[in-house]
Short mmCIF file of C-alpha atoms in Angstrom, two decimals:
data_model
loop_
_atom_site.label_atom_id
_atom_site.label_comp_id
_atom_site.label_asym_id
_atom_site.label_seq_id
_atom_site.Cartn_x
_atom_site.Cartn_y
_atom_site.Cartn_z
CA UNK A 1 100.33 108.35 105.48
CA UNK A 2 97.37 106.57 107.05
CA UNK A 3 93.93 108.06 106.29
CA UNK A 4 91.81 109.07 109.26
CA UNK A 5 88.49 107.34 109.65
CA UNK A 6 85.68 108.70 111.78
CA UNK A 7 83.87 107.79 113.85
CA UNK A 8 85.83 104.91 115.38
CA UNK A 9 82.61 103.14 116.24
CA UNK A 10 78.88 103.65 115.88
CA UNK A 11 75.87 101.83 117.28
CA UNK A 12 72.61 102.03 115.39
CA UNK A 13 69.13 100.62 115.62
CA UNK A 14 68.01 98.69 112.56
CA UNK A 15 66.62 101.11 110.00
CA UNK A 16 68.77 104.08 111.05
CA UNK A 17 71.33 105.80 108.84
CA UNK A 18 75.08 106.19 109.30
CA UNK A 19 77.92 108.10 107.69
CA UNK A 20 81.55 107.00 107.85
CA UNK A 21 84.27 109.40 106.82
CA UNK A 22 87.76 108.82 105.46
CA UNK A 23 90.12 111.80 105.26
CA UNK A 24 93.60 112.30 103.93
CA UNK A 25 96.04 115.17 104.30
CA UNK A 26 96.89 115.00 100.60
CA UNK A 27 95.06 114.42 97.35
CA UNK A 28 94.19 110.82 96.66
CA UNK A 29 94.21 108.90 93.44
CA UNK A 30 91.46 106.56 94.60
CA UNK A 31 89.52 105.42 97.64
CA UNK A 32 88.49 101.81 98.20
CA UNK A 33 85.85 100.75 100.71
CA UNK A 34 85.70 97.31 102.31
CA UNK A 35 83.62 95.70 105.05
CA UNK A 36 85.00 93.05 107.37
CA UNK A 37 82.84 90.92 109.61
CA UNK A 38 84.31 89.43 112.76
CA UNK A 39 86.59 86.50 111.97
CA UNK A 40 86.21 86.93 108.23
CA UNK A 41 88.18 88.45 105.37
CA UNK A 42 87.53 92.01 104.18
CA UNK A 43 84.99 92.17 101.36
CA UNK A 44 85.02 94.78 98.61
CA UNK A 45 82.26 97.39 98.50
CA UNK A 46 83.32 100.01 95.94
CA UNK A 47 86.11 102.13 94.47
CA UNK A 48 85.93 105.86 93.81
CA UNK A 49 88.31 107.47 91.36
CA UNK A 50 87.08 110.87 90.34
CA UNK A 51 86.61 114.02 92.36
CA UNK A 52 82.91 114.61 92.91
CA UNK A 53 82.10 110.98 92.16
CA UNK A 54 79.26 109.20 93.89
CA UNK A 55 78.54 105.50 93.73
CA UNK A 56 75.82 103.30 95.09
CA UNK A 57 75.65 99.66 96.12
CA UNK A 58 72.13 98.70 97.25
CA UNK A 59 71.54 100.97 100.26
CA UNK A 60 75.23 101.67 100.68
CA UNK A 61 76.69 104.55 98.71
CA UNK A 62 79.82 106.65 98.81
CA UNK A 63 81.13 109.99 97.64
CA UNK A 64 84.55 111.41 96.88
CA UNK A 65 84.90 115.15 97.33
CA UNK A 66 86.13 117.51 94.62
CA UNK A 67 89.53 117.97 96.20
CA UNK A 68 89.89 114.19 96.43
CA UNK A 69 90.95 114.32 100.03
CA UNK A 70 87.83 112.96 101.66
CA UNK A 71 85.39 110.16 101.03
CA UNK A 72 82.21 109.36 102.90
CA UNK A 73 80.33 106.07 103.04
CA UNK A 74 76.57 106.32 103.54
CA UNK A 75 74.51 103.47 104.95
CA UNK A 76 70.79 104.10 104.77
CA UNK A 77 68.02 102.15 106.45
CA UNK A 78 70.66 99.93 108.01
CA UNK A 79 70.11 96.20 108.24
CA UNK A 80 71.53 93.73 110.74
CA UNK A 81 73.75 92.38 107.96
CA UNK A 82 75.56 95.72 107.75
CA UNK A 83 77.30 95.09 111.06
CA UNK A 84 81.05 94.85 110.82
CA UNK A 85 84.13 97.01 110.53
CA UNK A 86 84.39 99.32 107.56
CA UNK A 87 87.82 100.17 106.17
CA UNK A 88 88.86 102.72 103.60
CA UNK A 89 91.99 102.06 101.61
CA UNK A 90 93.59 105.01 99.90
CA UNK A 91 95.94 105.30 96.99
CA UNK A 92 98.06 108.34 96.20
CA UNK A 93 99.91 109.26 93.04
CA UNK A 94 103.16 108.00 94.51
CA UNK A 95 101.91 104.96 96.41
CA UNK A 96 102.92 102.52 93.67
CA UNK A 97 99.52 100.77 93.57
CA UNK A 98 99.59 99.91 97.24
CA UNK A 99 96.70 100.88 99.46
CA UNK A 100 97.14 102.55 102.81
CA UNK A 101 94.31 101.51 105.08
CA UNK A 102 92.47 103.44 107.73
CA UNK A 103 92.07 102.03 111.23
CA UNK A 104 88.46 101.11 110.56
CA UNK A 105 85.01 102.08 111.81
CA UNK A 106 83.14 99.47 113.80
CA UNK A 107 79.43 99.46 113.05
CA UNK A 108 77.01 97.66 115.37
CA UNK A 109 73.39 97.33 114.32
CA UNK A 110 70.87 96.42 117.01
CA UNK A 111 67.42 95.03 116.25
CA UNK B 1 90.04 78.17 92.47
CA UNK B 2 86.82 79.77 93.60
CA UNK B 3 88.53 82.14 95.98
CA UNK B 4 91.89 83.06 97.46
CA UNK B 5 93.15 80.15 99.49
CA UNK B 6 95.68 80.47 102.28
CA UNK B 7 97.39 77.72 104.23
CA UNK B 8 97.78 76.87 106.93
CA UNK B 9 94.83 78.63 108.58
CA UNK B 10 96.56 78.48 111.94
CA UNK B 11 100.23 78.09 112.73
CA UNK B 12 101.84 77.88 116.13
CA UNK B 13 105.61 77.92 116.11
CA UNK B 14 108.40 78.25 118.59
CA UNK B 15 110.50 81.36 118.67
CA UNK B 16 113.48 81.03 116.37
CA UNK B 17 111.81 78.67 113.90
CA UNK B 18 111.19 79.53 110.26
CA UNK B 19 107.66 79.52 108.87
CA UNK B 20 106.29 79.53 105.33
CA UNK B 21 102.82 80.85 104.61
CA UNK B 22 101.17 79.98 101.35
CA UNK B 23 98.73 81.90 99.20
CA UNK B 24 96.91 80.47 96.20
CA UNK B 25 95.24 83.38 94.38
CA UNK B 26 92.22 83.32 92.12
CA UNK B 27 93.15 81.85 88.78
CA UNK B 28 94.11 84.53 86.28
CA UNK B 29 94.68 87.23 88.85
CA UNK B 30 97.78 89.18 87.99
CA UNK B 31 98.35 91.07 91.21
CA UNK B 32 98.97 89.53 94.60
CA UNK B 33 99.34 91.39 97.88
CA UNK B 34 100.49 90.32 101.33
CA UNK B 35 99.17 92.13 104.39
CA UNK B 36 99.48 91.77 108.12
CA UNK B 37 96.45 92.62 110.21
CA UNK B 38 96.41 93.18 113.94
CA UNK B 39 93.17 92.61 115.79
CA UNK B 40 90.87 95.59 115.36
CA UNK B 41 93.15 97.31 112.86
CA UNK B 42 93.25 97.74 109.13
CA UNK B 43 95.51 95.65 106.92
CA UNK B 44 99.16 96.69 106.93
CA UNK B 45 100.86 96.39 103.54
CA UNK B 46 103.84 94.04 103.36
CA UNK B 47 104.60 93.36 99.71
CA UNK B 48 103.04 93.15 96.27
CA UNK B 49 103.60 91.13 93.10
CA UNK B 50 102.59 91.72 89.52
CA UNK B 51 102.82 88.33 87.85
CA UNK B 52 106.07 86.89 89.24
CA UNK B 53 107.77 90.23 89.74
CA UNK B 54 107.91 91.64 93.23
CA UNK B 55 106.96 95.25 92.59
CA UNK B 56 107.15 96.63 96.08
CA UNK B 57 108.52 95.13 99.28
CA UNK B 58 108.74 98.33 101.24
CA UNK B 59 106.29 97.06 103.86
CA UNK B 60 108.35 94.04 104.90
CA UNK B 61 109.38 94.81 108.50
CA UNK B 62 112.96 93.54 108.27
CA UNK B 63 115.17 91.12 106.40
CA UNK B 64 113.71 88.11 108.22
CA UNK B 65 110.66 88.50 105.99
CA UNK B 66 110.72 87.52 102.34
CA UNK B 67 108.21 86.56 99.69
CA UNK B 68 108.24 84.94 96.31
CA UNK B 69 105.85 84.12 93.50
CA UNK B 70 108.09 82.18 91.12
CA UNK B 71 105.53 81.21 88.49
CA UNK B 72 103.20 84.16 88.83
CA UNK B 73 100.57 82.17 90.68
CA UNK B 74 101.11 80.71 94.17
CA UNK B 75 103.05 82.88 96.56
CA UNK B 76 104.94 82.08 99.73
CA UNK B 77 105.69 84.48 102.55
CA UNK B 78 108.60 83.24 104.64
CA UNK B 79 109.53 84.47 108.08
CA UNK B 80 112.91 83.34 109.35
CA UNK B 81 113.91 83.11 113.01
CA UNK B 82 110.43 84.03 114.16
CA UNK B 83 109.94 86.33 117.12
CA UNK B 84 106.91 86.79 119.36
CA UNK B 85 106.22 90.18 117.80
CA UNK B 86 105.63 88.40 114.48
CA UNK B 87 102.40 86.93 115.88
CA UNK B 88 99.54 88.28 113.78
CA UNK B 89 97.00 87.47 111.08
CA UNK B 90 98.70 87.36 107.69
CA UNK B 91 96.37 87.95 104.76
CA UNK B 92 96.84 87.55 101.07
CA UNK B 93 94.74 89.32 98.45
CA UNK B 94 94.65 89.04 94.68
CA UNK B 95 93.18 91.15 91.93
CA UNK B 96 92.76 90.91 88.19
CA UNK B 97 94.90 93.96 87.61
CA UNK B 98 96.89 96.34 89.67
CA UNK B 99 95.56 99.53 91.12
CA UNK B 100 91.92 100.30 90.75
CA UNK B 101 90.37 96.89 90.75
CA UNK B 102 88.56 94.87 93.37
CA UNK B 103 90.83 92.83 95.59
CA UNK B 104 89.75 89.46 96.95
CA UNK B 105 91.14 88.53 100.34
CA UNK B 106 91.92 85.09 101.65
CA UNK B 107 90.83 83.87 105.09
CA UNK B 108 94.31 84.48 106.40
CA UNK B 109 96.88 82.57 108.40
CA UNK B 110 96.85 83.18 112.14
CA UNK B 111 100.48 82.94 113.23
CA UNK B 112 101.32 82.54 116.89
CA UNK B 113 104.94 82.52 117.98
CA UNK B 114 105.47 81.06 121.45
#
């Protein structure tokens, strides 16, 4: 079952913060976050495995809630290079190692 | 190689023709995934290999689609009797292990069926 990402799109000024959410109707085994720039391949950001886990990657961090049904990606002091579409890929206990991907959140950063 | 390599980058074919899309994963990567990605959408799982074994092909749309990875390295996705609805970006990804490891995506093959 496809996870729900919100918002679908967000426009920010450089330096502003954004939060992207990824929700599932059932408990997840893991959540993977990727960023894809226009015309390019998706690029790995981070994986979260444990309920309550938080991870950081420069000014991009993510959390995985205790029930393991929602993950949020936090972008602070956004830079022009953060523009792109952000996808979460989710894995459940019975998904046989395959990821089910959300529809993506398009992030536009304006100078 | 340095990254996941896919060929061709672009393929235009006539309806009814067969096409073969190639993926050369990062050396040493055990797992290989095929996805289809529509414009503005997330990747859609097609099939997955662990070494040469096809572990899951539940995402293949119908029996016109098949994939192989005979020596546990290069993989080929074949679409027989192509239809216009097969037009899409086909992406390959590889990872060192299965499950919770970083996947590296190739640049994809843009297939257009006319």
